[in-house]
PDB file of C-alpha atoms in Angstrom:
ATOM      1  CA  MET A 275      85.546  84.322 146.750  1.00 45.00           C
ATOM      2  CA  GLU A 276      85.886  83.917 142.978  1.00 48.00           C
ATOM      3  CA  ARG A 277      85.283  80.324 141.856  1.00 55.00           C
ATOM      4  CA  SER A 278      85.569  80.803 138.077  1.00 62.00           C
ATOM      5  CA  ALA A 279      88.030  78.708 136.104  1.00 63.00           C
ATOM      6  CA  PHE A 280      88.843  81.929 134.218  1.00 71.00           C
ATOM      7  CA  ASN A 281      89.720  84.209 137.131  1.00 75.00           C
ATOM      8  CA  ASP A 282      92.389  86.917 137.201  1.00 74.00           C
ATOM      9  CA  ASN A 283      95.180  84.337 137.191  1.00 78.00           C
ATOM     10  CA  TYR A 284      94.481  83.667 133.501  1.00 86.00           C
ATOM     11  CA  PRO A 285      94.431  87.097 131.768  1.00 92.00           C
ATOM     12  CA  LEU A 286      95.193  85.719 128.289  1.00 92.00           C
ATOM     13  CA  ALA A 287      92.240  83.342 128.533  1.00 92.00           C
ATOM     14  CA  GLN A 288      90.078  86.188 129.831  1.00 93.00           C
ATOM     15  CA  PHE A 289      91.062  88.395 126.910  1.00 95.00           C
ATOM     16  CA  GLY A 290      90.176  85.685 124.398  1.00 95.00           C
ATOM     17  CA  ILE A 291      86.846  85.026 126.074  1.00 95.00           C
ATOM     18  CA  THR A 292      86.135  88.773 126.145  1.00 96.00           C
ATOM     19  CA  ILE A 293      86.613  89.044 122.383  1.00 95.00           C
ATOM     20  CA  ILE A 294      84.415  86.009 121.714  1.00 96.00           C
ATOM     21  CA  VAL A 295      81.599  87.000 124.082  1.00 96.00           C
ATOM     22  CA  ALA A 296      81.553  90.661 123.013  1.00 94.00           C
ATOM     23  CA  PHE A 297      81.524  89.724 119.325  1.00 94.00           C
ATOM     24  CA  CYS A 298      78.807  87.064 119.624  1.00 95.00           C
ATOM     25  CA  VAL A 299      76.527  89.134 121.854  1.00 94.00           C
ATOM     26  CA  ALA A 300      76.964  92.217 119.659  1.00 92.00           C
ATOM     27  CA  ILE A 301      76.086  90.314 116.477  1.00 93.00           C
ATOM     28  CA  ILE A 302      73.032  88.635 117.992  1.00 93.00           C
ATOM     29  CA  LEU A 303      71.609  91.753 119.641  1.00 91.00           C
ATOM     30  CA  THR A 304      72.393  94.018 116.688  1.00 90.00           C
ATOM     31  CA  LEU A 305      70.459  91.698 114.369  1.00 91.00           C
ATOM     32  CA  LEU A 306      67.651  91.600 116.927  1.00 92.00           C
ATOM     33  CA  SER A 307      67.581  95.414 117.036  1.00 91.00           C
ATOM     34  CA  MET A 308      67.137  95.522 113.248  1.00 91.00           C
ATOM     35  CA  VAL A 309      64.342  92.966 113.372  1.00 92.00           C
ATOM     36  CA  ILE A 310      62.572  95.075 116.011  1.00 92.00           C
ATOM     37  CA  ALA A 311      63.259  98.393 114.238  1.00 89.00           C
ATOM     38  CA  SER A 312      62.094  97.244 110.801  1.00 89.00           C
ATOM     39  CA  PRO A 313      58.309  97.311 111.474  1.00 91.00           C
ATOM     40  CA  ILE A 314      58.572 100.271 113.848  1.00 89.00           C
ATOM     41  CA  PHE A 315      60.227 102.575 111.318  1.00 86.00           C
ATOM     42  CA  GLY A 316      58.919 100.928 108.138  1.00 87.00           C
ATOM     43  CA  MET A 317      62.384 100.137 106.811  1.00 86.00           C
ATOM     44  CA  SER A 318      63.889  96.934 105.521  1.00 86.00           C
ATOM     45  CA  ILE A 319      66.732  95.289 107.409  1.00 85.00           C
ATOM     46  CA  LYS A 320      68.946  95.957 104.388  1.00 84.00           C
ATOM     47  CA  ASP A 321      68.203  99.684 104.610  1.00 81.00           C
ATOM     48  CA  LEU A 322      68.771  99.698 108.357  1.00 81.00           C
ATOM     49  CA  ALA A 323      72.176  98.079 107.855  1.00 80.00           C
ATOM     50  CA  SER A 324      73.183 100.506 105.103  1.00 78.00           C
ATOM     51  CA  PRO A 325      76.050 102.918 105.895  1.00 71.00           C
ATOM     52  CA  ASP A 326      74.019 105.550 104.035  1.00 71.00           C
ATOM     53  CA  ILE A 327      71.105 105.365 106.460  1.00 72.00           C
ATOM     54  CA  LEU A 328      71.533 109.031 107.429  1.00 68.00           C
ATOM     55  CA  ASN A 329      71.325 110.277 103.848  1.00 69.00           C
ATOM     56  CA  GLN A 330      67.600 110.638 104.438  1.00 72.00           C
ATOM     57  CA  PRO A 331      66.605 112.927 107.371  1.00 68.00           C
ATOM     58  CA  GLN A 332      63.581 110.762 108.176  1.00 71.00           C
ATOM     59  CA  ASN A 333      65.917 107.884 109.051  1.00 80.00           C
ATOM     60  CA  VAL A 334      67.570 109.706 111.965  1.00 84.00           C
ATOM     61  CA  ASN A 335      65.192 108.257 114.570  1.00 85.00           C
ATOM     62  CA  ALA A 336      65.811 104.739 113.293  1.00 87.00           C
ATOM     63  CA  PHE A 337      69.554 105.364 113.469  1.00 85.00           C
ATOM     64  CA  LYS A 338      69.235 106.588 117.062  1.00 87.00           C
ATOM     65  CA  PHE A 339      67.257 103.482 117.994  1.00 90.00           C
ATOM     66  CA  LEU A 340      69.948 101.252 116.495  1.00 89.00           C
ATOM     67  CA  GLN A 341      72.734 103.212 118.183  1.00 88.00           C
ATOM     68  CA  LEU A 342      71.079 102.816 121.574  1.00 91.00           C
ATOM     69  CA  PHE A 343      70.523  99.104 121.079  1.00 90.00           C
ATOM     70  CA  GLN A 344      74.046  98.591 119.747  1.00 89.00           C
ATOM     71  CA  SER A 345      75.653 100.439 122.674  1.00 92.00           C
ATOM     72  CA  ILE A 346      73.881  98.080 125.048  1.00 94.00           C
ATOM     73  CA  ALA A 347      74.774  95.076 122.878  1.00 93.00           C
ATOM     74  CA  LEU A 348      78.441  95.997 122.470  1.00 92.00           C
ATOM     75  CA  PHE A 349      79.247  97.090 125.995  1.00 95.00           C
ATOM     76  CA  VAL A 350      76.645  96.623 128.724  1.00 96.00           C
ATOM     77  CA  VAL A 351      75.380  93.075 128.187  1.00 96.00           C
ATOM     78  CA  PRO A 352      78.796  91.497 127.413  1.00 96.00           C
ATOM     79  CA  SER A 353      80.345  93.159 130.489  1.00 96.00           C
ATOM     80  CA  PHE A 354      77.870  91.600 132.907  1.00 96.00           C
ATOM     81  CA  ILE A 355      78.138  88.227 131.178  1.00 95.00           C
ATOM     82  CA  LEU A 356      81.936  88.389 131.404  1.00 96.00           C
ATOM     83  CA  GLY A 357      81.796  89.517 135.022  1.00 94.00           C
ATOM     84  CA  LYS A 358      79.770  86.408 135.811  1.00 92.00           C
ATOM     85  CA  ILE A 359      82.127  84.162 133.805  1.00 93.00           C
ATOM     86  CA  PHE A 360      85.218  85.551 135.528  1.00 94.00           C
ATOM     87  CA  SER A 361      83.838  85.575 139.087  1.00 92.00           C
ATOM     88  CA  ASP A 362      80.947  84.539 141.257  1.00 86.00           C
ATOM     89  CA  ASN A 363      79.680  88.127 141.552  1.00 90.00           C
ATOM     90  CA  SER A 364      79.651  90.356 138.463  1.00 92.00           C
ATOM     91  CA  ILE A 365      78.702  93.490 140.441  1.00 94.00           C
ATOM     92  CA  ARG A 366      81.712  93.131 142.720  1.00 94.00           C
ATOM     93  CA  TYR A 367      83.989  92.101 139.841  1.00 94.00           C
ATOM     94  CA  LEU A 368      83.034  95.230 137.874  1.00 95.00           C
ATOM     95  CA  LYS A 369      83.571  97.355 141.010  1.00 95.00           C
ATOM     96  CA  LEU A 370      79.992  98.562 141.105  1.00 96.00           C
ATOM     97  CA  ASP A 371      79.541  97.605 144.761  1.00 92.00           C
ATOM     98  CA  ILE A 372      81.342 100.603 146.290  1.00 88.00           C
ATOM     99  CA  ALA A 373      79.671 104.007 146.656  1.00 88.00           C
ATOM    100  CA  PRO A 374      82.437 106.631 146.938  1.00 91.00           C
ATOM    101  CA  ASP A 375      82.100 109.552 149.342  1.00 91.00           C
ATOM    102  CA  LYS A 376      81.078 113.055 148.276  1.00 93.00           C
ATOM    103  CA  THR A 377      84.665 114.292 148.108  1.00 94.00           C
ATOM    104  CA  ARG A 378      85.555 111.818 145.379  1.00 95.00           C
ATOM    105  CA  TRP A 379      82.484 112.716 143.349  1.00 96.00           C
ATOM    106  CA  ALA A 380      83.416 116.412 143.661  1.00 96.00           C
ATOM    107  CA  LEU A 381      87.041 115.794 142.690  1.00 96.00           C
ATOM    108  CA  ALA A 382      85.963 113.794 139.632  1.00 96.00           C
ATOM    109  CA  LEU A 383      83.658 116.632 138.562  1.00 97.00           C
ATOM    110  CA  ILE A 384      86.385 119.269 138.914  1.00 97.00           C
ATOM    111  CA  ILE A 385      88.935 117.066 137.128  1.00 97.00           C
ATOM    112  CA  ILE A 386      86.792 116.477 134.061  1.00 96.00           C
ATOM    113  CA  LEU A 387      85.549 120.072 133.818  1.00 94.00           C
ATOM    114  CA  THR A 388      89.027 121.563 134.052  1.00 94.00           C
ATOM    115  CA  ALA A 389      90.504 118.948 131.704  1.00 94.00           C
ATOM    116  CA  ILE A 390      88.253 119.958 128.803  1.00 91.00           C
ATOM    117  CA  PRO A 391      90.463 122.825 127.518  1.00 90.00           C
ATOM    118  CA  VAL A 392      93.595 120.645 127.339  1.00 91.00           C
ATOM    119  CA  ILE A 393      91.578 117.815 125.794  1.00 92.00           C
ATOM    120  CA  ASN A 394      90.405 120.237 123.085  1.00 88.00           C
ATOM    121  CA  TRP A 395      93.966 121.504 122.605  1.00 89.00           C
ATOM    122  CA  ILE A 396      95.273 117.965 122.097  1.00 90.00           C
ATOM    123  CA  ALA A 397      92.431 117.242 119.677  1.00 86.00           C
ATOM    124  CA  GLU A 398      93.398 120.351 117.704  1.00 86.00           C
ATOM    125  CA  LEU A 399      97.030 119.193 117.526  1.00 86.00           C
ATOM    126  CA  ASN A 400      95.822 115.717 116.553  1.00 87.00           C
ATOM    127  CA  ALA A 401      93.895 117.222 113.631  1.00 82.00           C
ATOM    128  CA  LEU A 402      97.121 118.745 112.282  1.00 83.00           C
ATOM    129  CA  ILE A 403      98.820 115.358 111.905  1.00 80.00           C
ATOM    130  CA  LYS A 404      99.222 114.282 108.304  1.00 81.00           C
ATOM    131  CA  LEU A 405     100.728 111.006 107.155  1.00 76.00           C
ATOM    132  CA  PRO A 406     103.704 110.888 104.740  1.00 82.00           C
ATOM    133  CA  ALA A 407     103.003 110.905 100.992  1.00 79.00           C
ATOM    134  CA  PHE A 408     103.642 107.170 100.608  1.00 78.00           C
ATOM    135  CA  LEU A 409     100.724 106.582 102.998  1.00 71.00           C
ATOM    136  CA  SER A 410      98.357 108.793 101.018  1.00 75.00           C
ATOM    137  CA  GLY A 411      95.833 105.965 100.672  1.00 80.00           C
ATOM    138  CA  ILE A 412      95.560 105.657 104.443  1.00 80.00           C
ATOM    139  CA  GLN A 413      95.350 109.443 104.762  1.00 79.00           C
ATOM    140  CA  GLN A 414      92.452 109.539 102.306  1.00 82.00           C
ATOM    141  CA  TYR A 415      90.698 106.811 104.276  1.00 76.00           C
ATOM    142  CA  ILE A 416      91.197 108.725 107.532  1.00 76.00           C
ATOM    143  CA  ASP A 417      89.870 111.927 105.973  1.00 76.00           C
ATOM    144  CA  SER A 418      86.825 110.219 104.449  1.00 78.00           C
ATOM    145  CA  THR A 419      85.909 108.352 107.632  1.00 74.00           C
ATOM    146  CA  SER A 420      86.384 111.520 109.682  1.00 77.00           C
ATOM    147  CA  LYS A 421      84.087 113.415 107.336  1.00 76.00           C
ATOM    148  CA  ALA A 422      81.498 110.630 107.464  1.00 71.00           C
ATOM    149  CA  TYR A 423      81.738 110.580 111.272  1.00 72.00           C
ATOM    150  CA  GLN A 424      81.169 114.340 111.452  1.00 74.00           C
ATOM    151  CA  THR A 425      78.241 114.140 109.034  1.00 74.00           C
ATOM    152  CA  ALA A 426      76.647 111.399 111.125  1.00 73.00           C
ATOM    153  CA  MET A 427      77.162 113.342 114.347  1.00 76.00           C
ATOM    154  CA  ASP A 428      75.677 116.511 112.828  1.00 77.00           C
ATOM    155  CA  ALA A 429      72.580 114.600 111.725  1.00 76.00           C
ATOM    156  CA  PHE A 430      72.347 112.817 115.063  1.00 77.00           C
ATOM    157  CA  MET A 431      72.751 115.934 117.215  1.00 81.00           C
ATOM    158  CA  ASN A 432      70.615 118.262 115.118  1.00 83.00           C
ATOM    159  CA  VAL A 433      67.718 118.869 117.526  1.00 84.00           C
ATOM    160  CA  SER A 434      65.947 122.102 118.407  1.00 85.00           C
ATOM    161  CA  ASN A 435      63.895 121.252 121.500  1.00 89.00           C
ATOM    162  CA  LEU A 436      64.436 119.975 125.023  1.00 92.00           C
ATOM    163  CA  LYS A 437      62.876 116.590 124.254  1.00 91.00           C
ATOM    164  CA  GLY A 438      65.432 116.003 121.509  1.00 90.00           C
ATOM    165  CA  LEU A 439      68.203 117.192 123.834  1.00 92.00           C
ATOM    166  CA  ALA A 440      67.087 114.766 126.554  1.00 94.00           C
ATOM    167  CA  ILE A 441      67.042 111.858 124.067  1.00 93.00           C
ATOM    168  CA  ASN A 442      70.541 112.742 122.857  1.00 92.00           C
ATOM    169  CA  LEU A 443      71.816 112.996 126.437  1.00 95.00           C
ATOM    170  CA  PHE A 444      70.499 109.516 127.098  1.00 95.00           C
ATOM    171  CA  ILE A 445      71.806 107.920 123.877  1.00 93.00           C
ATOM    172  CA  VAL A 446      75.081 109.827 123.424  1.00 91.00           C
ATOM    173  CA  ALA A 447      76.065 110.629 127.004  1.00 94.00           C
ATOM    174  CA  LEU A 448      74.560 108.253 129.559  1.00 96.00           C
ATOM    175  CA  VAL A 449      74.426 104.847 127.876  1.00 96.00           C
ATOM    176  CA  PRO A 450      77.927 105.060 126.306  1.00 95.00           C
ATOM    177  CA  ALA A 451      79.389 106.326 129.590  1.00 97.00           C
ATOM    178  CA  ILE A 452      78.011 103.307 131.444  1.00 97.00           C
ATOM    179  CA  GLY A 453      78.682 100.759 128.713  1.00 96.00           C
ATOM    180  CA  GLU A 454      82.168 101.843 127.670  1.00 97.00           C
ATOM    181  CA  GLU A 455      83.376 102.087 131.257  1.00 97.00           C
ATOM    182  CA  LEU A 456      81.983  98.632 132.028  1.00 97.00           C
ATOM    183  CA  LEU A 457      83.888  97.047 129.158  1.00 97.00           C
ATOM    184  CA  PHE A 458      87.072  99.105 128.826  1.00 97.00           C
ATOM    185  CA  ARG A 459      87.718  99.876 132.482  1.00 97.00           C
ATOM    186  CA  GLY A 460      85.698  97.207 134.299  1.00 96.00           C
ATOM    187  CA  ILE A 461      86.825  94.294 132.103  1.00 96.00           C
ATOM    188  CA  LEU A 462      89.737  95.107 129.778  1.00 97.00           C
ATOM    189  CA  GLN A 463      91.735  97.359 132.101  1.00 97.00           C
ATOM    190  CA  ARG A 464      91.632  94.721 134.807  1.00 96.00           C
ATOM    191  CA  ILE A 465      92.758  92.064 132.315  1.00 96.00           C
ATOM    192  CA  PHE A 466      95.698  94.141 131.060  1.00 97.00           C
ATOM    193  CA  ILE A 467      96.794  95.127 134.562  1.00 96.00           C
ATOM    194  CA  ASN A 468      96.948  91.446 135.485  1.00 95.00           C
ATOM    195  CA  TRP A 469      98.531  90.526 132.155  1.00 95.00           C
ATOM    196  CA  THR A 470     101.325  93.117 132.344  1.00 96.00           C
ATOM    197  CA  ARG A 471     101.492  93.014 136.142  1.00 95.00           C
ATOM    198  CA  ASN A 472     101.684  96.787 136.013  1.00 96.00           C
ATOM    199  CA  ILE A 473      98.855  99.211 136.780  1.00 96.00           C
ATOM    200  CA  HIS A 474     100.185 101.946 134.498  1.00 97.00           C
ATOM    201  CA  TRP A 475     100.671  99.718 131.456  1.00 97.00           C
ATOM    202  CA  GLY A 476      97.264  98.159 132.026  1.00 97.00           C
ATOM    203  CA  ILE A 477      95.626 101.578 132.027  1.00 98.00           C
ATOM    204  CA  ILE A 478      97.577 102.785 128.978  1.00 97.00           C
ATOM    205  CA  ILE A 479      96.823  99.702 126.874  1.00 97.00           C
ATOM    206  CA  ALA A 480      93.122  99.556 127.776  1.00 97.00           C
ATOM    207  CA  SER A 481      92.804 103.289 127.038  1.00 97.00           C
ATOM    208  CA  PHE A 482      94.584 102.868 123.699  1.00 96.00           C
ATOM    209  CA  ILE A 483      92.062 100.196 122.696  1.00 96.00           C
ATOM    210  CA  PHE A 484      89.239 102.387 124.005  1.00 95.00           C
ATOM    211  CA  SER A 485      90.317 105.252 121.737  1.00 94.00           C
ATOM    212  CA  ALA A 486      91.087 103.057 118.731  1.00 90.00           C
ATOM    213  CA  PHE A 487      87.663 101.406 119.004  1.00 89.00           C
ATOM    214  CA  HIS A 488      85.974 104.701 118.090  1.00 84.00           C
ATOM    215  CA  LEU A 489      87.637 104.610 114.635  1.00 77.00           C
ATOM    216  CA  GLU A 490      88.078 108.386 114.582  1.00 81.00           C
ATOM    217  CA  PHE A 491      91.740 109.303 114.070  1.00 81.00           C
ATOM    218  CA  TYR A 492      91.492 113.058 114.600  1.00 81.00           C
ATOM    219  CA  GLY A 493      90.202 112.545 118.131  1.00 85.00           C
ATOM    220  CA  PHE A 494      92.475 109.611 118.923  1.00 90.00           C
ATOM    221  CA  PHE A 495      95.016 111.210 121.267  1.00 93.00           C
ATOM    222  CA  SER A 496      92.528 113.338 123.202  1.00 92.00           C
ATOM    223  CA  ARG A 497      90.296 110.304 123.678  1.00 94.00           C
ATOM    224  CA  TRP A 498      93.310 108.230 124.734  1.00 96.00           C
ATOM    225  CA  LEU A 499      94.130 110.815 127.420  1.00 95.00           C
ATOM    226  CA  LEU A 500      90.524 110.760 128.618  1.00 96.00           C
ATOM    227  CA  GLY A 501      90.679 106.969 128.868  1.00 96.00           C
ATOM    228  CA  ILE A 502      93.874 107.184 130.926  1.00 97.00           C
ATOM    229  CA  MET A 503      92.226 109.676 133.285  1.00 97.00           C
ATOM    230  CA  PHE A 504      89.199 107.414 133.695  1.00 97.00           C
ATOM    231  CA  GLY A 505      91.522 104.469 134.288  1.00 97.00           C
ATOM    232  CA  TYR A 506      93.338 106.137 137.161  1.00 97.00           C
ATOM    233  CA  MET A 507      90.033 107.309 138.614  1.00 97.00           C
ATOM    234  CA  LEU A 508      88.975 103.671 138.837  1.00 97.00           C
ATOM    235  CA  VAL A 509      92.255 102.535 140.405  1.00 96.00           C
ATOM    236  CA  TRP A 510      92.317 105.391 142.909  1.00 95.00           C
ATOM    237  CA  THR A 511      88.654 105.162 143.976  1.00 95.00           C
ATOM    238  CA  ARG A 512      88.136 101.396 143.492  1.00 94.00           C
ATOM    239  CA  SER A 513      84.682 102.225 142.203  1.00 95.00           C
ATOM    240  CA  LEU A 514      83.583 102.174 138.556  1.00 97.00           C
ATOM    241  CA  TRP A 515      80.908 104.753 139.382  1.00 97.00           C
ATOM    242  CA  ILE A 516      83.502 107.549 139.411  1.00 97.00           C
ATOM    243  CA  PRO A 517      84.805 107.057 135.832  1.00 97.00           C
ATOM    244  CA  ILE A 518      81.216 106.452 134.680  1.00 98.00           C
ATOM    245  CA  PHE A 519      80.256 109.794 136.214  1.00 97.00           C
ATOM    246  CA  ALA A 520      83.253 111.630 134.708  1.00 97.00           C
ATOM    247  CA  HIS A 521      82.646 110.021 131.300  1.00 97.00           C
ATOM    248  CA  PHE A 522      78.998 111.061 131.416  1.00 97.00           C
ATOM    249  CA  ILE A 523      79.863 114.668 132.302  1.00 97.00           C
ATOM    250  CA  ASN A 524      82.327 114.852 129.403  1.00 95.00           C
ATOM    251  CA  ASN A 525      79.793 113.466 126.915  1.00 94.00           C
ATOM    252  CA  ALA A 526      76.898 115.485 128.296  1.00 95.00           C
ATOM    253  CA  LEU A 527      78.779 118.769 128.036  1.00 93.00           C
ATOM    254  CA  ALA A 528      79.536 118.066 124.377  1.00 90.00           C
ATOM    255  CA  VAL A 529      75.850 117.316 123.695  1.00 92.00           C
ATOM    256  CA  ILE A 530      74.634 120.410 125.575  1.00 92.00           C
ATOM    257  CA  ILE A 531      77.159 122.760 123.951  1.00 90.00           C
ATOM    258  CA  TYR A 532      76.275 121.429 120.493  1.00 88.00           C
ATOM    259  CA  TYR A 533      72.579 122.003 121.261  1.00 90.00           C
ATOM    260  CA  LEU A 534      73.142 125.561 122.537  1.00 91.00           C
ATOM    261  CA  ILE A 535      75.194 126.394 119.448  1.00 87.00           C
ATOM    262  CA  HIS A 536      72.477 124.952 117.206  1.00 83.00           C
ATOM    263  CA  VAL A 537      69.729 127.049 118.846  1.00 86.00           C
ATOM    264  CA  LYS A 538      71.971 130.166 118.641  1.00 83.00           C
ATOM    265  CA  VAL A 539      72.451 130.590 122.391  1.00 81.00           C
ATOM    266  CA  LEU A 540      76.223 130.130 122.036  1.00 79.00           C
ATOM    267  CA  ASN A 541      78.555 130.772 119.140  1.00 79.00           C
ATOM    268  CA  GLU A 542      80.707 128.056 117.621  1.00 74.00           C
ATOM    269  CA  LYS A 543      83.809 129.149 119.558  1.00 72.00           C
ATOM    270  CA  ALA A 544      82.230 127.722 122.716  1.00 67.00           C
ATOM    271  CA  ALA A 545      83.059 124.238 121.445  1.00 68.00           C
ATOM    272  CA  GLU A 546      86.688 125.182 120.796  1.00 70.00           C
ATOM    273  CA  ILE A 547      87.801 126.440 124.197  1.00 73.00           C
ATOM    274  CA  GLY A 548      91.446 125.519 124.663  1.00 66.00           C
ATOM    275  CA  ALA A 549      91.912 124.823 120.960  1.00 64.00           C
ATOM    276  CA  ASN A 550      93.257 128.284 120.098  1.00 68.00           C
ATOM    277  CA  ASN A 551      95.973 130.606 121.336  1.00 64.00           C
ATOM    278  CA  GLU A 552      93.454 133.110 122.684  1.00 65.00           C
ATOM    279  CA  SER A 553      92.484 130.738 125.507  1.00 70.00           C
ATOM    280  CA  MET A 554      95.947 129.310 126.192  1.00 80.00           C
ATOM    281  CA  TYR A 555      96.339 130.941 129.617  1.00 84.00           C
ATOM    282  CA  TYR A 556      92.951 129.595 130.630  1.00 84.00           C
ATOM    283  CA  THR A 557      93.980 126.167 129.344  1.00 87.00           C
ATOM    284  CA  ILE A 558      97.184 126.215 131.405  1.00 90.00           C
ATOM    285  CA  ILE A 559      95.352 127.216 134.590  1.00 92.00           C
ATOM    286  CA  CYS A 560      92.667 124.562 134.085  1.00 92.00           C
ATOM    287  CA  THR A 561      95.302 121.896 133.407  1.00 92.00           C
ATOM    288  CA  ILE A 562      97.085 122.735 136.665  1.00 95.00           C
ATOM    289  CA  VAL A 563      93.814 122.547 138.596  1.00 95.00           C
ATOM    290  CA  SER A 564      92.880 119.236 136.969  1.00 95.00           C
ATOM    291  CA  ALA A 565      96.323 117.739 137.675  1.00 95.00           C
ATOM    292  CA  TYR A 566      96.217 118.943 141.282  1.00 96.00           C
ATOM    293  CA  CYS A 567      92.824 117.312 141.835  1.00 96.00           C
ATOM    294  CA  MET A 568      94.147 114.062 140.348  1.00 96.00           C
ATOM    295  CA  VAL A 569      96.992 114.192 142.883  1.00 95.00           C
ATOM    296  CA  VAL A 570      94.489 114.778 145.695  1.00 95.00           C
ATOM    297  CA  LEU A 571      92.427 111.823 144.481  1.00 95.00           C
ATOM    298  CA  TYR A 572      95.582 109.683 144.463  1.00 94.00           C
ATOM    299  CA  GLN A 573      96.532 110.784 147.975  1.00 92.00           C
ATOM    300  CA  LYS A 574      93.059 110.007 149.289  1.00 89.00           C
ATOM    301  CA  SER A 575      93.374 106.500 147.853  1.00 87.00           C
ATOM    302  CA  ARG A 576      96.458 105.966 149.998  1.00 83.00           C
ATOM    303  CA  THR A 577      95.311 107.583 153.230  1.00 76.00           C
ATOM    304  CA  SER A 578      91.555 107.056 153.464  1.00 63.00           C
ATOM    305  CA  GLN A 579      89.208 104.167 153.953  1.00 52.00           C
ATOM    306  CA  PHE A 580      86.405 103.656 151.458  1.00 46.00           C
ATOM    307  CA  ARG A 581      82.972 103.499 152.946  1.00 43.00           C
ATOM    308  CA  GLN A 582      79.551 102.492 151.683  1.00 39.00           C
ATOM    309  CA  GLU A 583      76.872 105.195 151.539  1.00 36.00           C
TER     310      GLU A 583
END
């Protein structure tokens, strides 16, 4: 039984508290991460906070340390604090107390693997969008931030050994998958479903914020679709572990493919599957399979009992 004064009957209050808690915790822990990193990497706090930190290759490890700490500060810690504020049991509130059966894990894996081509196709279409001439200032900002984002990712992902790959999988794939699902699906989606009194609108709005939060316009619509998929996975399995798993697989594949391209095992086209006309038939088939598995997952949510394993 939830005894909090800010339970699901007060979604507006919950949203306000979420913003305040996430902001305060992120600021405090981000500053703490810089204080810790400064003597470890021999850099001043000013240099660690600089947007040009990746201009020097030797700063990549410091950047990775900060990214790991900030992911935990932005998403993981606030989510558990909020879960405790909003209920008497944060694990149950965040839907981490249910272990789905093997069928649901398998369906989630197939869904995310077969969705990748259409996700890439949407990202390619997204990249073609240009704003009208009177919004040229905004367009320049989008282009510059996109270029900076790509430069940062190239520096971050540029590893040539399995140790570096494992570190990137942990920082880029695992921690964000857990943290982002805790906050955007475990907290915000629940708030917006209660606020709008509509599951679909709650999922759409939370996923919109999820995509917008990444501040990367050219991946906005593909990331929004991913968020919607993760949202329905949560609703239809009643377990946050399923969208966490699917999110991790999506991130991990991107990290692994980037690594294999970098070490010349794959060519660059491997990262573009679905984004060109040559693979359109494959994209269509994969989309049908992914949609069918989503339907199966939905049907199981209506006809089966969830059990602990």
